[in-house]
The first five atom37 places (N, CA, C, CB, O) and aatype in JSON, in Angstrom:
{
  "aatype": [12, 15, 15, 10, 2, 11, 15, 16, 0, 1, 18, 11, 12, 10, 12, 9, 10, 0, 9, 0, 3, 7, 16, 8, 10, 7, 16, 6, 11, 11, 5, 9, 9, 2, 13, 10, 7, 3, 13, 13, 3, 14, 6, 13, 10, 6, 0, 0, 9, 5, 15, 6, 5, 9, 1, 1, 6, 15, 19, 5, 11, 3, 3, 10, 12, 10, 3, 13, 1, 3, 0, 12, 2, 5, 13, 18, 1, 5, 15, 16, 4, 6, 6, 1, 16, 1, 13, 10, 5, 5, 0, 12, 3, 10, 19, 16, 0, 3, 15, 8, 19, 15, 14, 6, 6, 2, 10, 13, 10, 2, 1, 10, 13, 6, 10, 17, 7, 6, 16, 6],
  "atom_mask": [
    [1, 1, 1, 1, 1],
    [1, 1, 1, 1, 1],
    [1, 1, 1, 1, 1],
    [1, 1, 1, 1, 1],
    [1, 1, 1, 1, 1],
    [1, 1, 1, 1, 1],
    [1, 1, 1, 1, 1],
    [1, 1, 1, 1, 1],
    [1, 1, 1, 1, 1],
    [1, 1, 1, 1, 1],
    [1, 1, 1, 1, 1],
    [1, 1, 1, 1, 1],
    [1, 1, 1, 1, 1],
    [1, 1, 1, 1, 1],
    [1, 1, 1, 1, 1],
    [1, 1, 1, 1, 1],
    [1, 1, 1, 1, 1],
    [1, 1, 1, 1, 1],
    [1, 1, 1, 1, 1],
    [1, 1, 1, 1, 1],
    [1, 1, 1, 1, 1],
    [1, 1, 1, 0, 1],
    [1, 1, 1, 1, 1],
    [1, 1, 1, 1, 1],
    [1, 1, 1, 1, 1],
    [1, 1, 1, 0, 1],
    [1, 1, 1, 1, 1],
    [1, 1, 1, 1, 1],
    [1, 1, 1, 1, 1],
    [1, 1, 1, 1, 1],
    [1, 1, 1, 1, 1],
    [1, 1, 1, 1, 1],
    [1, 1, 1, 1, 1],
    [1, 1, 1, 1, 1],
    [1, 1, 1, 1, 1],
    [1, 1, 1, 1, 1],
    [1, 1, 1, 0, 1],
    [1, 1, 1, 1, 1],
    [1, 1, 1, 1, 1],
    [1, 1, 1, 1, 1],
    [1, 1, 1, 1, 1],
    [1, 1, 1, 1, 1],
    [1, 1, 1, 1, 1],
    [1, 1, 1, 1, 1],
    [1, 1, 1, 1, 1],
    [1, 1, 1, 1, 1],
    [1, 1, 1, 1, 1],
    [1, 1, 1, 1, 1],
    [1, 1, 1, 1, 1],
    [1, 1, 1, 1, 1],
    [1, 1, 1, 1, 1],
    [1, 1, 1, 1, 1],
    [1, 1, 1, 1, 1],
    [1, 1, 1, 1, 1],
    [1, 1, 1, 1, 1],
    [1, 1, 1, 1, 1],
    [1, 1, 1, 1, 1],
    [1, 1, 1, 1, 1],
    [1, 1, 1, 1, 1],
    [1, 1, 1, 1, 1],
    [1, 1, 1, 1, 1],
    [1, 1, 1, 1, 1],
    [1, 1, 1, 1, 1],
    [1, 1, 1, 1, 1],
    [1, 1, 1, 1, 1],
    [1, 1, 1, 1, 1],
    [1, 1, 1, 1, 1],
    [1, 1, 1, 1, 1],
    [1, 1, 1, 1, 1],
    [1, 1, 1, 1, 1],
    [1, 1, 1, 1, 1],
    [1, 1, 1, 1, 1],
    [1, 1, 1, 1, 1],
    [1, 1, 1, 1, 1],
    [1, 1, 1, 1, 1],
    [1, 1, 1, 1, 1],
    [1, 1, 1, 1, 1],
    [1, 1, 1, 1, 1],
    [1, 1, 1, 1, 1],
    [1, 1, 1, 1, 1],
    [1, 1, 1, 1, 1],
    [1, 1, 1, 1, 1],
    [1, 1, 1, 1, 1],
    [1, 1, 1, 1, 1],
    [1, 1, 1, 1, 1],
    [1, 1, 1, 1, 1],
    [1, 1, 1, 1, 1],
    [1, 1, 1, 1, 1],
    [1, 1, 1, 1, 1],
    [1, 1, 1, 1, 1],
    [1, 1, 1, 1, 1],
    [1, 1, 1, 1, 1],
    [1, 1, 1, 1, 1],
    [1, 1, 1, 1, 1],
    [1, 1, 1, 1, 1],
    [1, 1, 1, 1, 1],
    [1, 1, 1, 1, 1],
    [1, 1, 1, 1, 1],
    [1, 1, 1, 1, 1],
    [1, 1, 1, 1, 1],
    [1, 1, 1, 1, 1],
    [1, 1, 1, 1, 1],
    [1, 1, 1, 1, 1],
    [1, 1, 1, 1, 1],
    [1, 1, 1, 1, 1],
    [1, 1, 1, 1, 1],
    [1, 1, 1, 1, 1],
    [1, 1, 1, 1, 1],
    [1, 1, 1, 1, 1],
    [1, 1, 1, 1, 1],
    [1, 1, 1, 1, 1],
    [1, 1, 1, 1, 1],
    [1, 1, 1, 1, 1],
    [1, 1, 1, 1, 1],
    [1, 1, 1, 1, 1],
    [1, 1, 1, 1, 1],
    [1, 1, 1, 0, 1],
    [1, 1, 1, 1, 1],
    [1, 1, 1, 1, 1],
    [1, 1, 1, 1, 1]
  ],
  "atom_positions": [
    [[63.23, 74.94, 124.34], [64.23, 74.82, 126.05], [65.81, 74.27, 125.55], [63.36, 73.19, 127.49], [66.32, 73.58, 124.67]],
    [[66.17, 75.0, 126.64], [67.85, 75.6, 126.18], [68.34, 74.9, 127.1], [68.41, 77.36, 126.28], [67.79, 74.91, 128.2]],
    [[69.46, 74.14, 126.87], [70.13, 72.54, 128.2], [71.79, 73.43, 128.38], [70.48, 69.92, 126.96], [72.91, 73.56, 127.89]],
    [[70.84, 73.9, 129.55], [71.79, 74.61, 130.91], [72.72, 73.43, 131.69], [70.58, 75.35, 132.28], [72.23, 72.32, 131.9]],
    [[73.78, 73.69, 132.01], [74.57, 73.08, 133.32], [73.58, 73.06, 134.64], [76.01, 74.1, 133.7], [72.42, 73.27, 134.29]],
    [[73.66, 72.96, 135.39], [73.26, 72.91, 137.21], [73.72, 74.35, 137.03], [74.31, 71.67, 138.65], [72.91, 75.24, 136.77]],
    [[74.55, 74.49, 137.11], [75.67, 76.36, 137.46], [74.98, 77.33, 136.72], [77.69, 76.56, 136.69], [74.39, 78.24, 137.29]],
    [[74.99, 77.24, 135.76], [74.38, 78.34, 134.77], [73.07, 78.44, 134.72], [74.71, 78.18, 133.42], [72.57, 79.27, 133.95]],
    [[72.28, 77.65, 135.48], [71.07, 77.76, 135.24], [71.04, 78.49, 136.3], [70.24, 76.69, 135.05], [70.52, 79.6, 136.13]],
    [[71.68, 78.05, 138.12], [71.42, 78.87, 138.59], [71.87, 80.15, 138.7], [71.33, 78.51, 139.2], [71.41, 80.98, 139.48]],
    [[73.1, 80.36, 137.63], [74.01, 82.13, 137.71], [71.94, 82.6, 136.76], [76.64, 82.47, 135.89], [71.57, 83.74, 137.02]],
    [[71.24, 81.99, 136.12], [70.5, 82.87, 134.99], [68.79, 83.06, 135.89], [70.43, 81.75, 133.07], [67.85, 83.85, 135.78]],
    [[69.09, 81.85, 136.76], [67.56, 82.28, 137.63], [68.08, 83.76, 138.78], [66.87, 80.44, 138.95], [67.56, 84.82, 138.41]],
    [[69.0, 83.89, 140.06], [69.46, 84.81, 140.02], [69.71, 86.3, 139.8], [69.68, 84.48, 139.86], [69.49, 87.31, 140.47]],
    [[70.46, 85.98, 138.21], [69.9, 87.12, 137.49], [69.02, 87.8, 137.43], [69.82, 87.06, 136.76], [68.86, 88.92, 137.92]],
    [[68.15, 87.01, 136.63], [66.62, 87.07, 136.82], [65.24, 88.05, 138.07], [66.56, 85.6, 137.09], [64.25, 88.78, 138.16]],
    [[66.03, 87.46, 138.59], [66.05, 88.04, 140.73], [66.6, 88.85, 141.01], [66.67, 87.25, 141.98], [66.11, 89.47, 141.96]],
    [[67.65, 89.29, 140.56], [67.59, 90.42, 141.17], [67.64, 91.95, 139.63], [69.07, 90.27, 142.45], [68.24, 92.99, 139.35]],
    [[67.03, 91.43, 139.32], [66.76, 92.4, 138.03], [65.11, 92.94, 137.84], [67.21, 91.45, 136.54], [64.53, 93.9, 137.33]],
    [[64.78, 91.78, 138.53], [63.36, 91.93, 138.3], [62.53, 92.77, 139.1], [62.81, 90.8, 138.36], [61.3, 92.71, 139.0]],
    [[63.18, 93.63, 139.97], [62.47, 94.49, 140.08], [62.44, 95.9, 139.74], [62.36, 94.37, 140.9], [61.46, 96.59, 140.03]],
    [[64.24, 96.22, 137.96], [64.19, 97.4, 137.47], [64.97, 98.68, 138.23], [0.0, 0.0, 0.0], [65.06, 99.9, 138.15]],
    [[65.56, 97.36, 139.2], [66.76, 98.51, 140.03], [68.27, 97.98, 139.18], [66.94, 98.12, 142.34], [68.48, 97.14, 138.3]],
    [[69.5, 99.29, 140.23], [70.29, 98.97, 139.11], [71.24, 97.95, 140.29], [71.1, 100.51, 138.13], [71.47, 98.15, 141.48]],
    [[71.66, 96.77, 139.35], [72.77, 95.95, 141.0], [73.25, 96.77, 141.88], [74.34, 95.15, 140.7], [73.77, 97.86, 141.66]],
    [[73.13, 96.39, 142.62], [74.2, 96.65, 144.5], [74.33, 95.92, 144.58], [0.0, 0.0, 0.0], [74.88, 95.16, 143.78]],
    [[73.58, 95.53, 146.37], [73.92, 94.07, 146.73], [73.92, 93.14, 146.33], [73.59, 93.66, 147.33], [74.77, 92.57, 147.02]],
    [[73.59, 92.51, 145.7], [72.29, 91.46, 144.82], [73.68, 91.28, 143.85], [70.29, 92.4, 143.86], [73.93, 90.09, 143.63]],
    [[74.76, 92.39, 143.13], [75.79, 92.0, 142.4], [77.06, 91.39, 143.44], [76.17, 93.27, 141.49], [78.15, 91.09, 142.96]],
    [[76.76, 91.26, 144.97], [77.83, 90.8, 145.82], [77.66, 89.46, 146.36], [78.0, 91.67, 146.88], [78.43, 88.51, 146.51]],
    [[76.24, 89.69, 146.64], [75.31, 88.55, 147.11], [75.58, 87.19, 145.42], [73.15, 89.48, 147.39], [76.41, 86.38, 145.83]],
    [[75.21, 86.84, 144.09], [75.44, 86.27, 143.51], [77.06, 85.9, 143.33], [74.75, 86.66, 142.77], [77.55, 84.77, 143.29]],
    [[78.06, 87.71, 143.2], [78.78, 86.86, 143.65], [80.2, 85.94, 144.66], [78.69, 86.92, 143.04], [81.38, 85.69, 144.45]],
    [[79.4, 85.73, 145.55], [79.8, 84.95, 146.62], [79.1, 84.26, 146.22], [79.79, 85.22, 147.92], [79.69, 83.87, 145.22]],
    [[77.24, 83.24, 146.29], [76.79, 82.85, 146.09], [77.27, 81.53, 145.14], [76.21, 83.65, 146.02], [77.33, 80.32, 145.41]],
    [[77.78, 82.75, 143.2], [78.31, 81.05, 142.44], [79.88, 81.08, 142.31], [77.62, 80.74, 140.5], [80.42, 80.54, 141.34]],
    [[80.77, 81.85, 143.48], [81.88, 82.02, 143.59], [82.64, 80.91, 143.23], [0.0, 0.0, 0.0], [83.41, 80.97, 142.26]],
    [[82.42, 79.15, 144.39], [82.64, 77.93, 143.49], [82.09, 77.93, 142.4], [82.29, 76.8, 143.97], [82.83, 77.47, 141.53]],
    [[81.35, 78.16, 142.13], [80.83, 77.55, 139.94], [82.39, 78.35, 139.55], [78.53, 78.88, 138.6], [83.48, 77.82, 139.34]],
    [[82.18, 79.19, 139.55], [82.85, 80.72, 138.28], [83.74, 81.27, 139.04], [81.66, 82.24, 137.72], [83.43, 81.22, 140.23]],
    [[84.83, 81.84, 138.78], [85.74, 82.28, 138.77], [85.54, 84.28, 138.2], [86.5, 81.15, 137.97], [85.45, 84.86, 137.12]],
    [[85.58, 84.87, 140.31], [84.77, 85.92, 140.56], [84.64, 87.04, 138.67], [85.71, 86.83, 142.18], [83.76, 87.24, 137.83]],
    [[86.35, 87.51, 138.89], [86.14, 88.13, 138.15], [85.55, 87.93, 136.61], [86.99, 88.53, 138.33], [85.05, 88.92, 136.08]],
    [[85.59, 86.47, 135.73], [84.31, 86.06, 134.58], [82.98, 86.44, 135.05], [84.16, 84.39, 134.28], [82.22, 87.23, 134.49]],
    [[82.67, 85.54, 136.59], [80.99, 86.34, 136.76], [80.93, 88.01, 137.16], [80.05, 85.51, 138.24], [79.87, 88.63, 137.09]],
    [[82.02, 88.54, 137.51], [82.05, 90.69, 137.73], [81.6, 90.25, 135.94], [84.49, 92.18, 138.26], [80.38, 90.27, 135.77]],
    [[82.2, 89.97, 134.99], [81.86, 90.25, 133.3], [80.74, 90.53, 133.07], [82.02, 89.2, 132.34], [80.27, 91.63, 132.78]],
    [[79.91, 88.89, 133.27], [79.22, 88.0, 132.88], [77.87, 88.86, 133.01], [79.43, 86.68, 133.63], [77.1, 89.19, 132.11]],
    [[77.8, 89.12, 134.34], [76.58, 90.08, 135.14], [75.98, 91.34, 134.58], [77.11, 90.63, 136.47], [74.86, 91.82, 134.45]],
    [[77.73, 91.79, 134.18], [77.84, 92.89, 133.43], [76.78, 92.92, 132.02], [79.38, 92.94, 133.07], [75.74, 93.58, 131.94]],
    [[77.15, 92.31, 131.32], [76.61, 91.82, 129.9], [75.12, 91.75, 130.16], [77.25, 90.26, 129.37], [74.21, 92.39, 129.64]],
    [[75.07, 90.66, 131.23], [73.86, 89.29, 131.67], [72.68, 90.59, 131.79], [74.22, 88.03, 133.72], [71.53, 90.42, 131.38]],
    [[73.07, 91.68, 132.31], [72.04, 93.38, 133.2], [71.98, 93.42, 132.47], [72.23, 94.79, 134.07], [71.12, 92.62, 132.11]],
    [[72.69, 94.32, 131.09], [72.69, 95.38, 130.16], [71.58, 94.21, 128.74], [74.8, 96.01, 129.72], [70.99, 94.65, 127.75]],
    [[71.63, 93.35, 129.01], [71.34, 92.12, 127.76], [69.21, 92.47, 128.22], [72.41, 89.61, 128.37], [68.27, 93.01, 127.65]],
    [[69.51, 91.51, 129.93], [68.62, 91.49, 130.44], [66.91, 92.86, 130.28], [69.43, 91.32, 131.56], [65.69, 92.72, 130.35]],
    [[67.71, 93.87, 130.08], [66.4, 94.97, 130.36], [66.64, 95.19, 129.0], [66.44, 96.47, 131.57], [66.74, 96.38, 128.7]],
    [[66.79, 94.17, 127.87], [66.6, 95.0, 126.78], [64.79, 93.9, 126.81], [68.15, 94.89, 125.14], [63.72, 94.04, 126.21]],
    [[65.34, 92.87, 127.87], [63.89, 91.6, 127.44], [62.46, 92.02, 127.63], [63.87, 90.13, 128.49], [62.07, 93.09, 128.11]],
    [[61.88, 91.2, 127.27], [60.44, 91.85, 127.9], [60.06, 90.37, 128.93], [58.9, 92.27, 126.31], [60.42, 89.22, 128.69]],
    [[59.29, 90.8, 130.03], [59.05, 90.67, 131.08], [58.22, 89.22, 131.35], [58.5, 91.84, 131.38], [58.23, 88.46, 132.32]],
    [[57.23, 89.14, 129.56], [57.23, 87.54, 130.07], [57.8, 86.86, 129.43], [56.13, 86.83, 130.17], [57.34, 85.71, 129.37]],
    [[59.35, 87.22, 128.45], [59.79, 86.31, 127.6], [61.53, 86.58, 129.51], [59.97, 87.0, 125.08], [62.46, 85.79, 129.71]],
    [[61.38, 87.24, 129.94], [62.32, 86.91, 131.35], [61.45, 85.61, 131.85], [62.34, 88.42, 132.75], [62.01, 84.51, 131.93]],
    [[59.85, 85.77, 132.25], [59.76, 84.93, 133.39], [59.74, 83.16, 132.6], [58.16, 85.47, 134.37], [59.94, 82.23, 133.38]],
    [[59.56, 82.92, 131.46], [60.22, 81.94, 129.79], [61.42, 81.6, 129.95], [60.39, 82.81, 128.2], [61.87, 80.47, 129.77]],
    [[62.52, 83.36, 130.63], [63.78, 82.49, 130.87], [64.1, 81.29, 131.83], [64.63, 83.3, 131.19], [64.72, 80.23, 131.8]],
    [[63.24, 82.17, 132.85], [63.75, 81.68, 134.59], [63.46, 80.64, 134.32], [63.05, 82.18, 136.11], [64.43, 79.88, 134.29]],
    [[61.86, 79.89, 133.93], [61.13, 78.58, 134.0], [62.02, 78.07, 133.59], [59.91, 78.25, 133.36], [62.94, 77.94, 134.4]],
    [[62.25, 77.5, 132.13], [63.52, 76.87, 131.56], [64.93, 77.03, 132.46], [63.76, 77.55, 130.11], [65.75, 76.12, 132.36]],
    [[65.14, 77.89, 133.11], [66.11, 78.02, 134.01], [66.11, 76.63, 135.04], [65.86, 79.42, 134.74], [66.85, 75.66, 135.15]],
    [[64.8, 77.12, 135.78], [64.42, 76.48, 136.57], [63.98, 74.99, 137.13], [63.96, 77.0, 136.56], [63.98, 74.34, 138.18]],
    [[63.52, 74.87, 135.49], [63.46, 73.49, 134.6], [64.45, 72.4, 134.86], [63.67, 73.8, 133.11], [64.39, 71.27, 135.34]],
    [[65.52, 73.28, 134.31], [67.05, 72.64, 133.9], [67.65, 72.03, 135.33], [68.28, 74.02, 133.22], [68.01, 70.9, 135.63]],
    [[67.58, 73.63, 136.28], [68.37, 73.19, 137.74], [67.7, 71.53, 138.44], [67.93, 74.74, 139.14], [68.05, 70.35, 138.43]],
    [[66.47, 72.42, 139.01], [65.4, 71.0, 138.9], [66.01, 69.62, 138.79], [64.46, 71.05, 137.54], [66.33, 68.81, 139.66]],
    [[66.11, 69.57, 137.13], [66.23, 68.62, 136.72], [67.58, 67.33, 137.55], [66.32, 69.17, 135.37], [67.6, 66.28, 138.18]],
    [[68.58, 68.43, 136.92], [70.15, 67.85, 137.21], [70.43, 67.92, 139.37], [71.64, 69.4, 136.04], [71.02, 67.18, 140.15]],
    [[69.73, 69.04, 139.51], [70.02, 68.84, 141.51], [69.07, 68.08, 142.55], [69.94, 70.44, 142.33], [68.02, 67.5, 142.28]],
    [[69.71, 68.23, 143.84], [69.15, 67.27, 144.27], [68.14, 68.13, 145.04], [70.03, 66.25, 144.94], [68.09, 69.36, 144.95]],
    [[67.39, 67.41, 145.77], [66.47, 68.59, 146.99], [67.06, 69.55, 148.21], [65.47, 67.66, 147.94], [66.62, 70.67, 148.46]],
    [[68.74, 68.55, 149.29], [69.69, 70.17, 149.24], [69.74, 70.47, 148.69], [70.7, 70.63, 149.38], [68.94, 71.37, 148.95]],
    [[70.39, 70.89, 146.76], [70.19, 71.68, 146.7], [69.58, 72.62, 146.02], [70.69, 71.67, 146.87], [70.26, 73.6, 145.72]],
    [[68.37, 72.58, 145.65], [67.0, 73.38, 145.13], [66.35, 73.82, 146.41], [65.85, 72.37, 144.18], [65.29, 74.44, 146.35]],
    [[67.14, 73.43, 148.03], [66.28, 74.73, 149.07], [67.38, 75.16, 149.11], [65.42, 74.53, 150.68], [67.2, 76.36, 148.9]],
    [[68.85, 74.96, 149.3], [69.21, 75.94, 149.03], [69.54, 77.3, 148.5], [69.33, 75.71, 149.07], [69.68, 78.42, 148.99]],
    [[69.65, 76.44, 146.56], [68.81, 77.74, 146.71], [67.78, 78.58, 146.17], [69.37, 78.39, 146.72], [67.8, 79.5, 145.36]],
    [[66.7, 77.9, 146.95], [65.21, 78.71, 147.48], [65.73, 79.57, 148.6], [63.82, 77.56, 148.17], [65.12, 80.64, 148.52]],
    [[66.91, 79.63, 150.02], [67.56, 80.41, 150.61], [67.89, 81.65, 149.58], [68.66, 79.67, 151.18], [67.33, 82.74, 149.69]],
    [[68.33, 81.51, 149.12], [70.18, 82.05, 148.24], [68.88, 82.74, 147.67], [71.77, 80.69, 146.89], [68.99, 83.75, 148.37]],
    [[67.63, 82.99, 146.87], [66.71, 82.83, 146.35], [66.27, 84.3, 146.87], [66.04, 81.53, 146.6], [66.3, 85.32, 146.19]],
    [[65.83, 84.2, 148.22], [64.51, 84.57, 149.38], [66.44, 85.42, 149.51], [63.26, 82.91, 151.04], [66.29, 86.54, 149.02]],
    [[67.44, 85.32, 149.81], [68.29, 86.61, 150.44], [68.45, 87.06, 149.59], [69.5, 86.61, 151.14], [68.94, 88.07, 150.09]],
    [[68.46, 87.23, 148.7], [68.73, 88.44, 147.49], [68.09, 88.31, 147.34], [69.42, 88.72, 146.46], [67.72, 87.3, 147.93]],
    [[66.89, 88.96, 146.4], [65.06, 89.7, 147.33], [65.4, 90.55, 148.03], [64.0, 88.72, 148.53], [65.48, 91.77, 147.91]],
    [[65.71, 89.51, 149.2], [65.34, 90.75, 150.41], [66.68, 91.78, 150.78], [64.86, 89.88, 152.09], [66.72, 92.53, 151.76]],
    [[67.9, 91.61, 149.6], [69.43, 92.0, 150.06], [68.78, 93.42, 150.38], [70.95, 91.91, 148.73], [68.93, 93.92, 151.5]],
    [[68.03, 94.08, 149.33], [68.33, 96.06, 149.49], [66.3, 96.02, 150.23], [68.75, 97.52, 146.83], [65.41, 96.55, 149.56]],
    [[66.01, 95.33, 151.57], [65.17, 95.2, 152.62], [63.61, 95.18, 151.67], [65.45, 96.55, 153.85], [62.52, 95.24, 152.23]],
    [[63.75, 95.08, 150.31], [62.52, 95.71, 149.87], [61.79, 94.16, 148.71], [63.04, 97.56, 148.87], [62.39, 93.77, 147.71]],
    [[60.57, 93.61, 149.16], [60.68, 92.76, 147.79], [59.83, 93.43, 146.98], [60.26, 91.17, 147.82], [58.7, 93.14, 147.36]],
    [[59.77, 94.29, 145.93], [59.42, 94.23, 144.84], [57.62, 93.55, 144.47], [60.61, 93.5, 144.35], [57.6, 92.43, 144.99]],
    [[56.4, 93.78, 143.88], [56.29, 92.7, 143.07], [56.39, 91.74, 142.35], [56.16, 92.68, 142.89], [55.91, 90.61, 142.39]],
    [[57.48, 92.58, 141.22], [57.91, 91.64, 140.27], [59.18, 90.25, 141.09], [58.69, 92.77, 138.93], [59.37, 89.08, 140.76]],
    [[59.6, 90.84, 141.87], [60.55, 90.15, 143.07], [59.68, 88.83, 143.68], [60.9, 91.41, 144.49], [60.15, 87.74, 143.99]],
    [[58.24, 89.28, 143.77], [57.33, 88.3, 144.51], [56.56, 87.09, 143.3], [56.03, 89.37, 145.39], [56.11, 85.95, 143.34]],
    [[56.75, 88.19, 142.28], [56.12, 86.9, 141.32], [57.04, 85.47, 140.99], [55.8, 87.58, 139.74], [56.65, 84.31, 141.08]],
    [[58.48, 85.98, 140.54], [59.06, 84.89, 140.32], [59.37, 83.89, 141.65], [60.18, 85.3, 139.62], [59.47, 82.73, 141.25]],
    [[59.56, 84.01, 143.17], [59.54, 83.37, 144.03], [58.52, 82.94, 143.98], [59.85, 83.75, 144.93], [58.51, 81.72, 143.84]],
    [[57.26, 83.57, 144.05], [56.02, 82.11, 144.24], [56.46, 81.46, 142.67], [53.68, 82.73, 144.35], [56.9, 80.31, 142.65]],
    [[56.38, 81.94, 141.85], [56.67, 80.62, 140.64], [57.55, 80.24, 141.13], [57.02, 80.78, 139.08], [57.27, 79.05, 141.3]],
    [[58.6, 80.43, 141.55], [60.02, 78.64, 142.08], [59.35, 78.43, 142.73], [61.8, 78.49, 142.91], [58.53, 77.99, 141.92]],
    [[58.53, 78.25, 144.32], [57.95, 77.7, 144.7], [56.78, 76.78, 144.68], [58.04, 78.15, 145.02], [56.62, 75.73, 145.28]],
    [[55.77, 77.57, 143.62], [54.56, 76.96, 143.6], [55.72, 75.89, 142.52], [52.89, 77.97, 143.0], [56.37, 75.31, 143.38]],
    [[56.13, 75.5, 141.43], [56.3, 74.76, 141.16], [57.81, 73.79, 141.75], [55.97, 75.16, 140.13], [57.99, 72.59, 141.52]],
    [[58.66, 74.63, 142.45], [58.62, 72.73, 142.98], [58.67, 72.84, 144.07], [59.81, 71.54, 142.63], [59.75, 73.32, 144.4]],
    [[57.79, 72.56, 145.15], [56.62, 72.66, 145.53], [55.72, 71.62, 145.45], [0.0, 0.0, 0.0], [55.61, 70.95, 146.48]],
    [[54.9, 71.24, 144.31], [54.43, 70.34, 143.63], [55.46, 69.38, 143.57], [53.96, 70.77, 142.48], [54.89, 68.3, 143.66]],
    [[56.7, 69.21, 143.46], [57.37, 68.16, 142.95], [58.46, 67.83, 143.83], [57.79, 68.42, 141.64], [59.59, 67.47, 143.51]],
    [[57.78, 68.07, 145.46], [59.08, 68.02, 146.41], [58.9, 66.8, 146.96], [59.27, 69.18, 147.59], [59.71, 66.36, 147.78]]
  ]
}
């Protein structure tokens, strides 16, 4: 398990949610930059999102879920209940940005709600 700070864990979860449906980042990219603008420089985020999208597209779905769970656990350990609640809303906003929730996006969202819901 890697050691991520809270902001990086949030970024990784949002990126995985954004690419889970296999479509190109459009509205999702703008939302990620908006959500994380308080934590990262927007120009840095723009470049990081581009390189992360390319890297993530070559990763197997099972590996995405492992990365997602790792980031979830790291974020959970470092966050407050209020921060997790805010993230859950951001995650919902992100996956519904294109007015469609794919089965893949739904799988990741369900995992998020299942695991965090058990410990709240």
